[in-house]
Every structure is written in C-alpha cells, then in structure tokens.
Short mmCIF file of C-alpha atoms in Angstrom, two decimals:
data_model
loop_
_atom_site.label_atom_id
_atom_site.label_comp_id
_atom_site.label_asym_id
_atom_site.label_seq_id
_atom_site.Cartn_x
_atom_site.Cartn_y
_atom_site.Cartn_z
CA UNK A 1 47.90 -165.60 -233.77
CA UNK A 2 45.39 -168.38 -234.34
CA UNK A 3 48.15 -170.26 -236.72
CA UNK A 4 46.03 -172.44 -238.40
CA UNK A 5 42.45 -173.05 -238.50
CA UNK A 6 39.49 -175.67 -239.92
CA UNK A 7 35.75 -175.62 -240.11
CA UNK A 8 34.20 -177.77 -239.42
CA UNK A 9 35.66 -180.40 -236.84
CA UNK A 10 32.96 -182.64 -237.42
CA UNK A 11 30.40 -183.70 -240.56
CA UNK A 12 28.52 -186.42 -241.24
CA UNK A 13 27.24 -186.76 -245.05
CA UNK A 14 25.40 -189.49 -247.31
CA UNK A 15 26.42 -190.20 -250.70
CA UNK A 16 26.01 -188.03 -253.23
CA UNK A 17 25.99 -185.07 -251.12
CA UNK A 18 28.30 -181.68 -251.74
CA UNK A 19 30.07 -179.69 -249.08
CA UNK A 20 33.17 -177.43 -248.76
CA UNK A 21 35.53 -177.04 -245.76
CA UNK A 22 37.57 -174.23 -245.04
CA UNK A 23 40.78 -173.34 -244.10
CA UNK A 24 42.08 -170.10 -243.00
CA UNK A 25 45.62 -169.29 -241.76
CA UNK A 26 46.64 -165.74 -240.50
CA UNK A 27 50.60 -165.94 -240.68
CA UNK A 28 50.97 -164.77 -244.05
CA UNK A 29 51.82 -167.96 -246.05
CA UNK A 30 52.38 -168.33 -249.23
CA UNK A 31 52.01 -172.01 -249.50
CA UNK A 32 48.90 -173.77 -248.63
CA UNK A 33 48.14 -177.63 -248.52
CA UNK A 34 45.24 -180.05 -248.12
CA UNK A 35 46.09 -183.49 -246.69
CA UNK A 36 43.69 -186.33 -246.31
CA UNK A 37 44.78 -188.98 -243.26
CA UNK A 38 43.71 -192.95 -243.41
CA UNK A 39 44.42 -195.25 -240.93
CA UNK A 40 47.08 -196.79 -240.88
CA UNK A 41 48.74 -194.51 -243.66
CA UNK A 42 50.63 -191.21 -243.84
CA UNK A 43 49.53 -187.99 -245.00
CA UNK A 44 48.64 -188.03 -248.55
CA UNK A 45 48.68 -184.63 -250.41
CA UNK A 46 45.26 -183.90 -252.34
CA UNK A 47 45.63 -180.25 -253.25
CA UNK A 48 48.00 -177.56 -252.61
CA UNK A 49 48.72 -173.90 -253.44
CA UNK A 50 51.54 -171.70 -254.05
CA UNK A 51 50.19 -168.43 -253.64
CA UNK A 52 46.82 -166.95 -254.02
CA UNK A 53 44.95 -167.28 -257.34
CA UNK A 54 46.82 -170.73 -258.04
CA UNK A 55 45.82 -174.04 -257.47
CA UNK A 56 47.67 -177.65 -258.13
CA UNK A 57 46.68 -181.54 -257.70
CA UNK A 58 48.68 -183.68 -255.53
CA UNK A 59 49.22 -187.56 -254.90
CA UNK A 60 45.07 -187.84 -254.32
CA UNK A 61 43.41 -184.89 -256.73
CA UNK A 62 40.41 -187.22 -257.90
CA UNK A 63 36.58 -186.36 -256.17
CA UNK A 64 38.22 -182.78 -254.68
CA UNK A 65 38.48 -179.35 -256.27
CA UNK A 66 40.23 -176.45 -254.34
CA UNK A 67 40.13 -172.53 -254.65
CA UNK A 68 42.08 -170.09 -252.98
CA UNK A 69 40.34 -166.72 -254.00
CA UNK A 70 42.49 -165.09 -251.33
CA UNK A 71 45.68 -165.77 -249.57
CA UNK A 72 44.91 -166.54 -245.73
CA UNK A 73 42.31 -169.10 -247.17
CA UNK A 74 42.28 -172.26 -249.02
CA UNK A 75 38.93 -174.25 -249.69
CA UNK A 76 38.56 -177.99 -250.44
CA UNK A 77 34.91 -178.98 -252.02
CA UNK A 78 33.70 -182.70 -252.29
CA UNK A 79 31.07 -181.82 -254.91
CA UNK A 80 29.31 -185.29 -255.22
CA UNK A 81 30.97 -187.47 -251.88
CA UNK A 82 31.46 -190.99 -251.90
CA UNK A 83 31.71 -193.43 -248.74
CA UNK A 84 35.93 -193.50 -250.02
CA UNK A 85 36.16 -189.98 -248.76
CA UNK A 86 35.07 -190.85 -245.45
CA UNK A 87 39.08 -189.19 -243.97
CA UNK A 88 40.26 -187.10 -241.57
CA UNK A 89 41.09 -183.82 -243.62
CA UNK A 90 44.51 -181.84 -242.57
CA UNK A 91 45.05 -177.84 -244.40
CA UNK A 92 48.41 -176.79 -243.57
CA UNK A 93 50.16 -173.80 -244.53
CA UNK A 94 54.33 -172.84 -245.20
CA UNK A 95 56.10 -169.13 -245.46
CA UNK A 96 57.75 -169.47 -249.20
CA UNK A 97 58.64 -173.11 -250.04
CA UNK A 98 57.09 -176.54 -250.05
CA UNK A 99 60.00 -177.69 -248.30
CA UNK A 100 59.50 -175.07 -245.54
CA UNK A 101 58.06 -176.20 -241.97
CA UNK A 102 54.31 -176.84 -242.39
CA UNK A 103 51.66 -175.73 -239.77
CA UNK A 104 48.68 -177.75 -239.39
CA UNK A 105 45.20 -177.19 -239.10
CA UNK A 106 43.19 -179.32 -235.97
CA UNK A 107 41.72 -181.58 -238.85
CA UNK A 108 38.07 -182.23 -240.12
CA UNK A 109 36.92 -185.52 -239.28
CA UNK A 110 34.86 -186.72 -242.82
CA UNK A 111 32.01 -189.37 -242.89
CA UNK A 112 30.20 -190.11 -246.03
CA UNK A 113 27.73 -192.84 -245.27
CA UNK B 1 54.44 -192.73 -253.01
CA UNK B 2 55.90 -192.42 -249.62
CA UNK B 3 59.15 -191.12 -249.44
CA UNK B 4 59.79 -191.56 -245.79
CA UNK B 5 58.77 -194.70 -244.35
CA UNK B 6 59.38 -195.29 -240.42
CA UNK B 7 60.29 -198.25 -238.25
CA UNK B 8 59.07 -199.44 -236.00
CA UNK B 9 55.11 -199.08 -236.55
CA UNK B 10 55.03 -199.08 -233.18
CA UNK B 11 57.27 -198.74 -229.94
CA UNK B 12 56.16 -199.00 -226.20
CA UNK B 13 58.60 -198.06 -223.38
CA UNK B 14 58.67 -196.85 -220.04
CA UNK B 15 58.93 -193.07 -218.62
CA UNK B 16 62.73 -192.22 -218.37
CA UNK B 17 63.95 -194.75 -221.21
CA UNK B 18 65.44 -193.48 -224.36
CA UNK B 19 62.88 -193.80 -227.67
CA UNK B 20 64.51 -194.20 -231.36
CA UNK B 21 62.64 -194.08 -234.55
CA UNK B 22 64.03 -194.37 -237.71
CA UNK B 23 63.34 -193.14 -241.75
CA UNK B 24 64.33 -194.36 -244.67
CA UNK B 25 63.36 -192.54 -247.56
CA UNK B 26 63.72 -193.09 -251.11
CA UNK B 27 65.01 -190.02 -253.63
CA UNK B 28 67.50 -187.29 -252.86
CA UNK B 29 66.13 -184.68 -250.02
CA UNK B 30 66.97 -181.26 -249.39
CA UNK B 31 65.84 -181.75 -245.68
CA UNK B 32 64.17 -184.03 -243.41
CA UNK B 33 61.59 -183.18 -241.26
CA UNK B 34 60.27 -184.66 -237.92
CA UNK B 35 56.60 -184.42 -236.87
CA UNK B 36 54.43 -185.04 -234.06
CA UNK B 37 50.61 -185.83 -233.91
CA UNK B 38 48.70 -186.33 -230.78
CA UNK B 39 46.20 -188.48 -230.80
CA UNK B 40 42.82 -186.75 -232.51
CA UNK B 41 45.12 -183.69 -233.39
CA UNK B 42 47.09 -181.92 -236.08
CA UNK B 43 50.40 -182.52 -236.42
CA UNK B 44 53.11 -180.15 -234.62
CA UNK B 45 56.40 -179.93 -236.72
CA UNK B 46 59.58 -181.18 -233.96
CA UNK B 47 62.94 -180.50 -236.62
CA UNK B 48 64.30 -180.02 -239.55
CA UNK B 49 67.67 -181.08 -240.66
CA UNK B 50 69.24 -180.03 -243.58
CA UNK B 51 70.91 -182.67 -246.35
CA UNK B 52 74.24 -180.89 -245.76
CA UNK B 53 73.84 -181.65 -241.89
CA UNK B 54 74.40 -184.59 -239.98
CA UNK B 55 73.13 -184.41 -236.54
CA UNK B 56 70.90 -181.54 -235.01
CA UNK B 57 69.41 -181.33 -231.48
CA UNK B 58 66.55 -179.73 -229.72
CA UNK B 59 65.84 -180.16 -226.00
CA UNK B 60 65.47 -183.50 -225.45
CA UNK B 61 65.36 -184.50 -229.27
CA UNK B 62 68.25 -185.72 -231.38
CA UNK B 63 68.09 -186.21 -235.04
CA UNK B 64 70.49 -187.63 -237.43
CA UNK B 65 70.71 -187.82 -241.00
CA UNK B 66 72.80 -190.48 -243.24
CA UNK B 67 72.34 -189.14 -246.76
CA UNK B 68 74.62 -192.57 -248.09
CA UNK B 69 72.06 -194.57 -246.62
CA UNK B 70 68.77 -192.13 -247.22
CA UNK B 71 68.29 -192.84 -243.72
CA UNK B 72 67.44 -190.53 -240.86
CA UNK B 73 66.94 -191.04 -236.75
CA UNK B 74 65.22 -189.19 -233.91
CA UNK B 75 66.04 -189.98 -230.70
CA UNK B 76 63.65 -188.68 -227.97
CA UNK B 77 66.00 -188.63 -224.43
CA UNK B 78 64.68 -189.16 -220.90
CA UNK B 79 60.56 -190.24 -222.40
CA UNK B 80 57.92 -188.82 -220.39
CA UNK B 81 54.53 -190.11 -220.85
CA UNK B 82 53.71 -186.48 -222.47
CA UNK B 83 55.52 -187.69 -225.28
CA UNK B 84 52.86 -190.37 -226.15
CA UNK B 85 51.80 -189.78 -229.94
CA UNK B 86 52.73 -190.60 -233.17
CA UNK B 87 56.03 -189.47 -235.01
CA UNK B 88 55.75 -189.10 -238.79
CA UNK B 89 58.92 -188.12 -241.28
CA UNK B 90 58.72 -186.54 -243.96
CA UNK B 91 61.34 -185.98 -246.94
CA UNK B 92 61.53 -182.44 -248.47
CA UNK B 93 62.83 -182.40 -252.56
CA UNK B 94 61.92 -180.28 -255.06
CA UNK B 95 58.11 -181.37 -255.21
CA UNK B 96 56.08 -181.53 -252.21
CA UNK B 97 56.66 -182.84 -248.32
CA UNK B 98 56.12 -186.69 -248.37
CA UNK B 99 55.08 -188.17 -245.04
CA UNK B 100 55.72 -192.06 -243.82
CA UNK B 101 53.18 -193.91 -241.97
CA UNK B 102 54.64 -193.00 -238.56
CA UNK B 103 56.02 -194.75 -235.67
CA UNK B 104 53.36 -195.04 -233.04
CA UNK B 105 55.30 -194.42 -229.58
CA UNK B 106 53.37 -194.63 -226.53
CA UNK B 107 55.67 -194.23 -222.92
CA UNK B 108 54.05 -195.69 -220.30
CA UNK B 109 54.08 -193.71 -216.73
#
C-alpha cells in the first residue's frame, strides 16, 4: 500500500495564479483532511471530508476550495494565490472518525511569489 | 485555536539520555495523540491514549495522560540520534484533531 500520497512535492507560483494539488490515499478512508504547516506553528486544518461527495471548512477555509468527487481522493485548489499561501500543504486521511489516527501525505511545499 | 500546546519548544540531549515533552491542552478530549515529523517530512502518528487511560507504552515510548490537569507526557527512553525530529500533540474531541506547535527534540550522537 502506498498509504498516503501528494502531487506535487514542489511548485513555485506568482500571484494571481490558480492551481490544484492532489491527494490520493488507497486504504479505504473515510475521512480526509488538508493541513497547511507555518513555521513556527502547528498544523492548522483548512478543509476536511467525511466521506466522499462531502466537503467542510476548517480553522483556515478562506483562499481554498476542496472536492472530493471520489473517495481515495481529496483535491485542494488555490484559485487566485496570494504570497500568504506560500505553506507547506499536509492531506491526511482516517478509517471512520476525526478522532481516529491520521496518516499523512509527504507534503507539498507552496511558494506564491 | 490550538488545543495542545507543547513545552519545551525545543530540547537538545545526548544519545542514551531520557527525552520528556509535555501537552497541555485546553477542552475535554476523548484521546490524545502523539506525532512525529522528520525534518522535510509528513508526520508519522507514535500513540494514542484514551481519556479513560492513564499511562500507555510502546517500545521505547511512554505516554501519560492527567485529565485533572488537561495535561499529557511522552517520554522517549534510551534517545538515539534517529529520534531527532519534531513531536507534535494533538487533542481529539468531538470536532477535529488540534495540533500544538511541537517540541523540537534533536539527540545529539
């Protein structure tokens, strides 16, 4: 099993500009998540999922918008990025519960010059 | 909105001494969960102790839990400088996982 997995690892964007990363995890999860990670700060929750078809905002919702069309995937879109998103971007995945053991995704480092 | 929050930020020892972080957190948990992020990496989930449980081990890993004092501890046993990384808590209610800012532990060989 793969577990958890990102694309891309790397992107460089200028303001203004759109993209969509993408997170696919092959252990039958329910419950999907997308973290962004600061320095110096904890995770911080931006979107999650409880099943397919459903989407919900977390602590961070504002500049993101999320889809998860099917179950082993879960997509997070920056549709006009600003240099504030420049983050390293975690997807993370649970069995049935948000308080289950989450599995992490290697991470997308973000730049928006 | 963090609901754990570690001490210390940061802790530097040598190979074969003990390590201790600690958690406070702030609301009412169902469990408490330990993590694990090497530098440049994911992170890797270590434990999970339950609100009704006070002390749980794993290998070299020992975890407490004071719900009185919304407090937790993990105790790493015998450091190795494999262990170098950053530890991050995180409180489990009936929302969503909230993450501290992490201890960063670094063991020196």
């Amino acid at each position: 099993n793969a577990g958890v997995t990102q694309t891309p690892k790397f992107r460089v964007l200028k303001t203004g500009q759109s993209m969509t990363l993408l997170c696919a995890q092959d252990m039958n999860h329910e419950y999907m998540y997308w973290y962004r990670q600061d320095p110096g700060m904890g995770l911080r929750l931006i979107h999650y999922s409880v099943g397919e078809g459903t989407t919900a905002k977390g602590e961070v919702p504002d500049g993101y918008n999320v889809s998860r069309l099917k179950k082993q995937n879960f997509l997070l879109g920056l549709e006009s990025a600003a240099p504030s998103q420049t983050s390293v971007y975690f997807c993370a995945s649970s069995l049935a519960r948000s308080t289950d053991t989450q599995y992490f995704g290697p991470g997308t480092r973000l730049t928006v010059l | 909105s963090q609901q754990g929050e570690e001490d210390p930020q940061a802790l530097s020892i040598q190979e074969g001494e003990n390590a201790t972080m600690n958690c406070s957190y702030k609301t009412s948990i169902n469990n408490l969960q330990w993590y694990r992020q090497n530098s440049g990496r994911g992170l890797v989930h270590l434990i999970l102790i339950r609100s009704n449980e006070r002390e749980k081990h794993s290998g070299r890993l020992r975890v407490t839990l004071d719900t009185s004092k919304k407090s937790s501890s993990l105790l790493i046993t015998a450091s190795r400088a494999a262990d170098t990384a950053s530890y991050f808590c995180a409180g489990g209610s009936q929302g969503n996982l909230i993450f501290g800012k992490g201890t960063k532990l670094s063991v020196k060989p």
